[in-house]
CSV table of C-alpha atoms in Angstrom, one decimal:
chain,number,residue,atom,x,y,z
S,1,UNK,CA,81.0,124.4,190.7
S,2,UNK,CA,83.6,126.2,188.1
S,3,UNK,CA,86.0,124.4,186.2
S,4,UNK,CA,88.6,126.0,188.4
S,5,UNK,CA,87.0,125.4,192.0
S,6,UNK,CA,87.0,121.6,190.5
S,7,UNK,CA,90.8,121.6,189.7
S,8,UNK,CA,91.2,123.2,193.1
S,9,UNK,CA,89.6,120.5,194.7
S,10,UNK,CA,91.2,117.7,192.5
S,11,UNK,CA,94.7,119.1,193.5
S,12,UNK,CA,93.7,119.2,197.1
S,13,UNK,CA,92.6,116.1,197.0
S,14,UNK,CA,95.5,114.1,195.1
S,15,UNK,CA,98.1,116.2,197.6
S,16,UNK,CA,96.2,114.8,200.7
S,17,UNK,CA,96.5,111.2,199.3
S,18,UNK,CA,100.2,112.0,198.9
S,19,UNK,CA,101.2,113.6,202.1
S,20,UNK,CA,98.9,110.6,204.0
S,21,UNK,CA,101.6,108.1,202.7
S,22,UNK,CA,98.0,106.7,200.6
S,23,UNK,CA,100.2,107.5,197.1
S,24,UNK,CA,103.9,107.8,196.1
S,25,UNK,CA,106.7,109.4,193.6
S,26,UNK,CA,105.3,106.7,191.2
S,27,UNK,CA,101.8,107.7,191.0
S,28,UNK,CA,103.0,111.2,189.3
S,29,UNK,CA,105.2,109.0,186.9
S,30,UNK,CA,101.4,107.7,186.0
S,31,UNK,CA,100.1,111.0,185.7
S,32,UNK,CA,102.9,112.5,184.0
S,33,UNK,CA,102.3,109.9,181.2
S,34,UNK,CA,98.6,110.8,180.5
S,35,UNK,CA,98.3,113.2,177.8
S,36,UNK,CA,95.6,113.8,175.0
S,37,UNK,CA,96.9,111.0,173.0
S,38,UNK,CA,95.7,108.8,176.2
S,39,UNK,CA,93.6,110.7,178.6
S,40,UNK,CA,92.5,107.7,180.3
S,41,UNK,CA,95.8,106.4,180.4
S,42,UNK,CA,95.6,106.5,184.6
S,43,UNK,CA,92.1,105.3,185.2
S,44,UNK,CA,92.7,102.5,182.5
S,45,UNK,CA,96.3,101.0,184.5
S,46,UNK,CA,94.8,101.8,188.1
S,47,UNK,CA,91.5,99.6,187.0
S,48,UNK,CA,94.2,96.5,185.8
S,49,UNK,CA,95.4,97.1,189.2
S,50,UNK,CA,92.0,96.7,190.8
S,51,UNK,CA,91.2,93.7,188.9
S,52,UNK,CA,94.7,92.1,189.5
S,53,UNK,CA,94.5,92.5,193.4
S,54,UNK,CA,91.1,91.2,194.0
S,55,UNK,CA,91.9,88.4,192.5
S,56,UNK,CA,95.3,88.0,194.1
S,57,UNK,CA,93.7,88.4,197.3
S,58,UNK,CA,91.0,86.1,197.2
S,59,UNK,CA,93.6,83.5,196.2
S,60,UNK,CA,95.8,84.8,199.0
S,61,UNK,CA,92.0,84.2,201.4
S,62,UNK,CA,91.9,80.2,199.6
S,63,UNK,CA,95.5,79.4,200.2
S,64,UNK,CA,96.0,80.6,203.8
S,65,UNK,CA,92.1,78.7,204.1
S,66,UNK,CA,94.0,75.6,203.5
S,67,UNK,CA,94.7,73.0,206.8
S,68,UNK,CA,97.9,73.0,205.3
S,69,UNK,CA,99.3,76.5,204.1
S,70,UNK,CA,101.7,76.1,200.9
S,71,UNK,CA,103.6,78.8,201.7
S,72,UNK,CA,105.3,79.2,198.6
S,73,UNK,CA,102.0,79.7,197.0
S,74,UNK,CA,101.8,82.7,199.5
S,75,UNK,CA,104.8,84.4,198.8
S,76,UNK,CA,104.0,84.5,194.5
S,77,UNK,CA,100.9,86.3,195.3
S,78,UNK,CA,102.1,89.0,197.8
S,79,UNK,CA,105.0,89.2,195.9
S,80,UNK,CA,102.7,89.7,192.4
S,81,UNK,CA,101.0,92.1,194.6
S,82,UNK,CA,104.1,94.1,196.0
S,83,UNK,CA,105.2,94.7,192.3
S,84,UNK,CA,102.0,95.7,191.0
S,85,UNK,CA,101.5,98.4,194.0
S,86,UNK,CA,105.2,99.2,193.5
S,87,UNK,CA,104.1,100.0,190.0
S,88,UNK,CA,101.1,102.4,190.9
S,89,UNK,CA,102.9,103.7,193.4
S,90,UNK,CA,99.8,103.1,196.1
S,91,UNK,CA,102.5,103.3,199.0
S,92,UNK,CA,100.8,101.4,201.8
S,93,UNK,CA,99.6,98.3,200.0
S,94,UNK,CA,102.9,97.8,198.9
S,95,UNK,CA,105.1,98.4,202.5
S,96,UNK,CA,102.5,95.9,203.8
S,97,UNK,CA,103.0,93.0,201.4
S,98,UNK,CA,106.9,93.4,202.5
S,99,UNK,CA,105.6,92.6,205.9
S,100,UNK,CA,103.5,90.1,204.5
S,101,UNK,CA,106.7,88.5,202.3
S,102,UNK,CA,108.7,88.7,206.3
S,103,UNK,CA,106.0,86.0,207.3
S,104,UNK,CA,105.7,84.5,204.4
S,105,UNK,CA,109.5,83.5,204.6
S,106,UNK,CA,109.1,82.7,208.5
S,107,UNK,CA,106.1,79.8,207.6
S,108,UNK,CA,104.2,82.4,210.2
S,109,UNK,CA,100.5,81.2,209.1
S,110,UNK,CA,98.9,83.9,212.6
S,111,UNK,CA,101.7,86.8,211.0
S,112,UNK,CA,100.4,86.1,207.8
S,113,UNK,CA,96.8,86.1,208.1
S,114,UNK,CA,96.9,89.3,210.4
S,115,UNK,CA,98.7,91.0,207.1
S,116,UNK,CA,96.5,89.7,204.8
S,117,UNK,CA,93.9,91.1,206.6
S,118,UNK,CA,95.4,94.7,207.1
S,119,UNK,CA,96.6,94.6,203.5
S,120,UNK,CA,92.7,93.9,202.2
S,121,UNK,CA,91.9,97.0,204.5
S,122,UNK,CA,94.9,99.0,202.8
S,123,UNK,CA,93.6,98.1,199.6
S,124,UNK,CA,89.7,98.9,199.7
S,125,UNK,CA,90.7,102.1,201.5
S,126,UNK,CA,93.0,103.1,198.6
S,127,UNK,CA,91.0,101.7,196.0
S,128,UNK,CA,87.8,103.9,197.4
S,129,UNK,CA,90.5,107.2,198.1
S,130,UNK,CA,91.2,106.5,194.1
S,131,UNK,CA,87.9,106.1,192.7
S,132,UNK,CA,87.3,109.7,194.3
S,133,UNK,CA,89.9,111.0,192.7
S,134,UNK,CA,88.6,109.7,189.4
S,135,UNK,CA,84.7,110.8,190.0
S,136,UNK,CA,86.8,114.7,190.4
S,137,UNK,CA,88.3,114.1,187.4
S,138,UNK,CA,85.5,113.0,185.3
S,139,UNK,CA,83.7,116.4,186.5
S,140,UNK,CA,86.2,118.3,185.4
S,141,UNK,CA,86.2,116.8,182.4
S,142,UNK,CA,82.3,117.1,182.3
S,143,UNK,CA,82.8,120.7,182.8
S,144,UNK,CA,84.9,121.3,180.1
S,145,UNK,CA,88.3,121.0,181.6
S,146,UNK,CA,91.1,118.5,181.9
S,147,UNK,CA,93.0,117.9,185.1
S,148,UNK,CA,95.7,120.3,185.8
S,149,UNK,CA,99.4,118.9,185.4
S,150,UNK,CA,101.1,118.5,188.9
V,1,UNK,CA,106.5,112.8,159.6
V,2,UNK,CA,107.9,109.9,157.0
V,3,UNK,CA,111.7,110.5,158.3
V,4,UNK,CA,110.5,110.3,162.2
V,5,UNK,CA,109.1,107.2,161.6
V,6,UNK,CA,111.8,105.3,160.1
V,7,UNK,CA,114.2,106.3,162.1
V,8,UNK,CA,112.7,105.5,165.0
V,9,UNK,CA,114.0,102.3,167.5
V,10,UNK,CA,111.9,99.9,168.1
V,11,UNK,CA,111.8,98.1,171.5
V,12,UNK,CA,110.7,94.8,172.0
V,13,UNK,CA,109.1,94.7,175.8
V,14,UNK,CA,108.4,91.6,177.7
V,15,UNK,CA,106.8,91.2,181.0
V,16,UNK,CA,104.2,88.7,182.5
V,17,UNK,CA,101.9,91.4,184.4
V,18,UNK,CA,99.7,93.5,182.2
V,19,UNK,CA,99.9,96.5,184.8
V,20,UNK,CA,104.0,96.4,184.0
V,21,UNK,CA,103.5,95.9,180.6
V,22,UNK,CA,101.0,99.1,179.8
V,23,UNK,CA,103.3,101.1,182.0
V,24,UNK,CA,106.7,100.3,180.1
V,25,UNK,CA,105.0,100.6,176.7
V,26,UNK,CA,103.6,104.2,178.1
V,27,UNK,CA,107.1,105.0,179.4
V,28,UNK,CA,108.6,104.0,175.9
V,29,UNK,CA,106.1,105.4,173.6
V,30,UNK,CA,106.4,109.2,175.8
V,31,UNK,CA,110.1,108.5,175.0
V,32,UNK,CA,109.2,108.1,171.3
V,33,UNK,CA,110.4,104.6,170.6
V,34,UNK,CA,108.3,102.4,168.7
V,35,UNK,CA,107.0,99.8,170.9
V,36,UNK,CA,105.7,95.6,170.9
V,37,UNK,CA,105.0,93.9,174.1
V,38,UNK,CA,104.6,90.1,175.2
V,39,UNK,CA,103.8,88.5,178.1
V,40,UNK,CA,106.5,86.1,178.4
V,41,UNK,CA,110.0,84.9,176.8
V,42,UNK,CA,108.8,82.1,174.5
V,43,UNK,CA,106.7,84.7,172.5
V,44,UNK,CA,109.8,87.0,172.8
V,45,UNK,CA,112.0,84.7,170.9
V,46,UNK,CA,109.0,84.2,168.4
V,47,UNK,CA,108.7,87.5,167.7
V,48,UNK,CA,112.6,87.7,167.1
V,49,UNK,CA,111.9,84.9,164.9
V,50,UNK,CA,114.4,82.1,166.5
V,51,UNK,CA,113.2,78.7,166.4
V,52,UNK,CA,112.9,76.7,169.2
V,53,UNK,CA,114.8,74.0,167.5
V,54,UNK,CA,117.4,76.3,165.7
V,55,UNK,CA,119.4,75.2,168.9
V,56,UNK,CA,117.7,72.0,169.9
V,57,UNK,CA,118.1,70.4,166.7
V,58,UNK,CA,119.6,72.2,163.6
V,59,UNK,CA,118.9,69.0,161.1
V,60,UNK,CA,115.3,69.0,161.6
V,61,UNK,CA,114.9,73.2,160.8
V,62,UNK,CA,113.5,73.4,157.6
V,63,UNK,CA,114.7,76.0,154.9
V,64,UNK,CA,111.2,78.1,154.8
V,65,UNK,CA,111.8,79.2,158.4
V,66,UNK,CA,112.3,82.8,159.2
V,67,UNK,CA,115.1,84.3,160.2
V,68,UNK,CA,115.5,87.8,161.7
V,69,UNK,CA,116.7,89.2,158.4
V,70,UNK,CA,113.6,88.1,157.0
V,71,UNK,CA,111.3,90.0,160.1
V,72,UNK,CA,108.7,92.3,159.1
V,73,UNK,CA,110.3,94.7,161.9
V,74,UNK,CA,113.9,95.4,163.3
V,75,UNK,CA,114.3,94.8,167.6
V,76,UNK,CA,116.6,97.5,168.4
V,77,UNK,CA,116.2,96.2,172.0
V,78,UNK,CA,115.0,94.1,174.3
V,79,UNK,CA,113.7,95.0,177.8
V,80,UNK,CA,112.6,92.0,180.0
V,81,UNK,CA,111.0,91.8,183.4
V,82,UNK,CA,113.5,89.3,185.5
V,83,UNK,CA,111.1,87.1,187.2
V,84,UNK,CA,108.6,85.6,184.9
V,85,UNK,CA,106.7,82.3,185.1
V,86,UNK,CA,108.5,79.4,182.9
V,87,UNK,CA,110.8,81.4,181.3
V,88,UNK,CA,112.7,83.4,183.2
V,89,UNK,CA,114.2,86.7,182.0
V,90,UNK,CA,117.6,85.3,182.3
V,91,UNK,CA,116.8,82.5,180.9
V,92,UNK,CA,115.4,84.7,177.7
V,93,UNK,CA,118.8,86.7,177.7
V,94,UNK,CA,120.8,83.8,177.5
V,95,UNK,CA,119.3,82.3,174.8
V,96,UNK,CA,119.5,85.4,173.0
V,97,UNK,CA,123.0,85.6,173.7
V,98,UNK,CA,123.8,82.4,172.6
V,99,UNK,CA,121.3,82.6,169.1
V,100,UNK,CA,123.9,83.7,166.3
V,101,UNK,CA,121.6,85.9,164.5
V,102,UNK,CA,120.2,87.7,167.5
V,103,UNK,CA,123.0,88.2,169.7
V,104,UNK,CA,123.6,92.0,168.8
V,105,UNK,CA,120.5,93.0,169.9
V,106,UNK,CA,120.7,94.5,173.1
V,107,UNK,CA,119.3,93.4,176.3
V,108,UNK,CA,118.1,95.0,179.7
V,109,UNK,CA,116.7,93.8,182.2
V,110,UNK,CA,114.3,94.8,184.8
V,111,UNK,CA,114.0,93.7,188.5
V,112,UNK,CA,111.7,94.6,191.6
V,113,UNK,CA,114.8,93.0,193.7
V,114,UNK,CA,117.8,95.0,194.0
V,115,UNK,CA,120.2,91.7,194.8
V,116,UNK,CA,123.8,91.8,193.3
V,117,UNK,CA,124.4,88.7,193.1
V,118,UNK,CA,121.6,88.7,190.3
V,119,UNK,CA,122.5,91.9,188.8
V,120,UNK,CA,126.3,90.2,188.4
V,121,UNK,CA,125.0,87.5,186.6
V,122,UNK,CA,122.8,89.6,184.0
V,123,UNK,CA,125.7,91.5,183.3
V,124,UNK,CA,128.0,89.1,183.0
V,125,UNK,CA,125.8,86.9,180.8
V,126,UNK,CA,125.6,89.9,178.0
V,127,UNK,CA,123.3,92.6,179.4
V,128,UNK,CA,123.5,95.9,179.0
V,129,UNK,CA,121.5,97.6,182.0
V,130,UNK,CA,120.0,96.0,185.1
V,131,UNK,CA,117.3,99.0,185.9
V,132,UNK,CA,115.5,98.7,189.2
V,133,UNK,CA,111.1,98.6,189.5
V,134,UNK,CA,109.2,100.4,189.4
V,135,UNK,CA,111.0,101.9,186.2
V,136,UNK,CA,110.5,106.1,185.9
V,137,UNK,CA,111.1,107.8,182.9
V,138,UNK,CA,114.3,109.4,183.4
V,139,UNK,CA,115.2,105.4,183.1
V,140,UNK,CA,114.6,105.9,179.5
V,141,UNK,CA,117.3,108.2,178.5
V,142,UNK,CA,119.5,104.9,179.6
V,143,UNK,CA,118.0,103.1,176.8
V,144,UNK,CA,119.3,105.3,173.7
V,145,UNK,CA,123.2,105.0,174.1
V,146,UNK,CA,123.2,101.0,174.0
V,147,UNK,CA,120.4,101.3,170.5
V,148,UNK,CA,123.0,103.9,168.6
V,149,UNK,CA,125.7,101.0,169.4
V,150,UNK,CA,123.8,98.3,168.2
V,151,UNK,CA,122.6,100.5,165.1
V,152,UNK,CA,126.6,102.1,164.6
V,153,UNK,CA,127.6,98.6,164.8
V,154,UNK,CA,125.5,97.5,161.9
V,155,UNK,CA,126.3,100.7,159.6
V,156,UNK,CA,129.6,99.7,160.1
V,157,UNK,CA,128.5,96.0,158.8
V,158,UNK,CA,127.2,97.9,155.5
V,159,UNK,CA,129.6,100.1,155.1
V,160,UNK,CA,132.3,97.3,155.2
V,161,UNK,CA,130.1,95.6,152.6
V,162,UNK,CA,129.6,98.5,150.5
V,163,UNK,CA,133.4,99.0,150.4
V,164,UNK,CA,133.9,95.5,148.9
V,165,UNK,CA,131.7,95.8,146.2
V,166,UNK,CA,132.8,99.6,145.3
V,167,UNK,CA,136.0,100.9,146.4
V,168,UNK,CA,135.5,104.4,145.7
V,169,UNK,CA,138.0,107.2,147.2
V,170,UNK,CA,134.9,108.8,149.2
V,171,UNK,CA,134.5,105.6,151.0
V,172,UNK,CA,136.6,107.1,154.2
V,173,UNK,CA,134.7,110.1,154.3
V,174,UNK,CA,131.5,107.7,154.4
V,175,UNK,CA,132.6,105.6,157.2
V,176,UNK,CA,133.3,108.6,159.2
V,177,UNK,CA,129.9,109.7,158.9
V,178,UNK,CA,128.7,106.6,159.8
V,179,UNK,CA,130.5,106.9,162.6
V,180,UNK,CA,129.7,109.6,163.9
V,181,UNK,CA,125.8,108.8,164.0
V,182,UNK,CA,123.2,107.6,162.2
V,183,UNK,CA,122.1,109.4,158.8
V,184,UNK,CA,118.7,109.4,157.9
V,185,UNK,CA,119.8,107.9,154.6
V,186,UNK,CA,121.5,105.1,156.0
V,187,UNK,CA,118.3,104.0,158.2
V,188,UNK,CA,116.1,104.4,155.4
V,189,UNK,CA,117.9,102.4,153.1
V,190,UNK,CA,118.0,100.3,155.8
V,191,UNK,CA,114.6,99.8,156.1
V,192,UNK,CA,113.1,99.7,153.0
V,193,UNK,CA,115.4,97.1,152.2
V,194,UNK,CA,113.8,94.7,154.6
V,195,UNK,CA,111.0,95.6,156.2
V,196,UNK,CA,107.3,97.3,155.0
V,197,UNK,CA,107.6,100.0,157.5
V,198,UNK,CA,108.7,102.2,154.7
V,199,UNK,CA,106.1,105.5,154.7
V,200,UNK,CA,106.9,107.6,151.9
């Protein structure tokens, strides 16, 4: 494939995650912040991100693991998570840790281990829907040409 | 190239999450501000060069410690996340609020909650902005205004100095200027007189 048919693809792509609610306004504040000073300025964040919410969720798995759930514990890690997703802008991760919070704040251990559960499907769906994004990239770039500016 | 980088403002950022963290410093640097960050309030303040007992206890500070005047760099601002772990960005405002040699510096602080009773009490406690996460870049523009205060405010300082030691008929004129903005004479005077930014 051209450089071109490769940019096609990678704009396709990137509007699909958009209009499927996977990706919001603040994932083009990332990608308006990349330039040739820091061309890996997306990938770099979006892998803190990856790093950051594994480990929040296997806590968030320990805790709610526990006979007796310390609830508080709970809400610092969705809420860690909420503001991180907020940040990135991944859309769906975020609106389901505000669920999440809801039973958090209710001492609703069923509510919040059916959340944690959808959120950890959010996530890995996002986080795979991402990494495509960034293979597209690194093609174009193998190619000779840099993602085009949305 | 020497001129851009003297005059630019240099913002102090603070937030505990390193995903917020590379963001703001990304926001600020595309908005060409010079940028540190820390990860919490207690390096903050060390960074601003306040002593933890230059409130506590003012007998026990000993001469040799630094002072802002004697920083390597100038804060033009700082911009804090609100909820932190120990210390809290509130709790990082007021302290610089209530430090005598940093309270000019202006403050703003950030918040994934949008609850005014919160916002209230930031303001009210000295800040300057309240801006709501995730922050965008058009946020930046907000920045600038409260910097060219801080910086009129100490020209004005010099000036007033200036004028006691040399009371010279163009001294009006001079204050005017400074007035009016920030001359890159002023800041570079500025600068080399305290810091080893200077790039000539």
């Amino acid at each position: 494939m051209d450089v071109s048919q490769l940019q096609r693809s990678w704009v396709e792509f990137l509007t699909a995650l958009f209009n499927e609610g996977f990706l919001d306004s603040q994932f083009n504040q990332l990608l308006q912040l990349q330039d040739e000073s820091n061309p890996n300025f997306v990938a770099e964040v979006v892998t803190d991100f990856f790093h950051d919410s594994e480990r929040l969720l296997n806590e968030l798995t320990g805790v709610l693991d526990q006979q007796i759930v310390d609830f508080k514990k709970v809400d610092s890690h969705v809420h860690q998570l909420k503001g991180s997703s907020a940040s990135i802008g991944v859309e769906r991760v975020k609106n389901m840790c505000i669920a999440f919070k809801a039973f958090c704040e209710e001492s609703n251990r069923e509510g919040c281990l059916r959340c944690l559960h959808q959120v950890k499907q959010e996530y890995f769906l996002v986080k795979d829907k991402l990494q495509t994004l960034f293979m597209l990239e690194q093609q174009i770039v193998a190619a000779g040409g840099s993602p085009p500016l949305m | 190239m020497a001129i851009a980088t003297e005059t630019q403002f240099h913002v102090l950022a603070v937030d505990d999450s390193i995903i917020d963290r590379k963001l703001i410093e990304r926001l600020l640097k595309t908005s060409s501000y010079q940028v540190t960050t820390v990860d919490s309030g207690s390096k903050a303040l060390e960074f601003l060069g306040l002593q933890q007992d230059e409130q506590v206890d003012s007998s026990s500070s000993d001469s040799s410690s630094t002072t802002p005047e004697q920083n390597e760099i100038e804060v033009n601002l700082v911009i804090t996340d609100y909820c932190m772990p120990g210390m809290t960005g509130y709790d990082l405002l007021k302290k610089i609020k209530e430090s005598q040699s940093l309270k000019d510096i202006p403050v703003v602080i950030m918040s994934s909650e949008n609850v005014p009773s919160r916002i209230n009490r930031c303001l009210e406690e000295g800040a300057e902005e309240f801006l709501l996460k995730p922050v965008k870049l058009s946020d930046m523009n907000r920045l600038r205004p409260h910097m060219l205060k801080g910086r009129g405010r100490d020209q004005k300082q010099q000036q007033e100095e200036n004028q006691e030691q040399n009371q010279s008929p163009s001294s009006g004129n001079k204050r005017k200027a400074a007035d009016e903005g920030p001359s890159p004479e002023r800041t570079r005077a500025r600068y080399s007189s305290n810091s080893s930014l200077t790039v000539l």
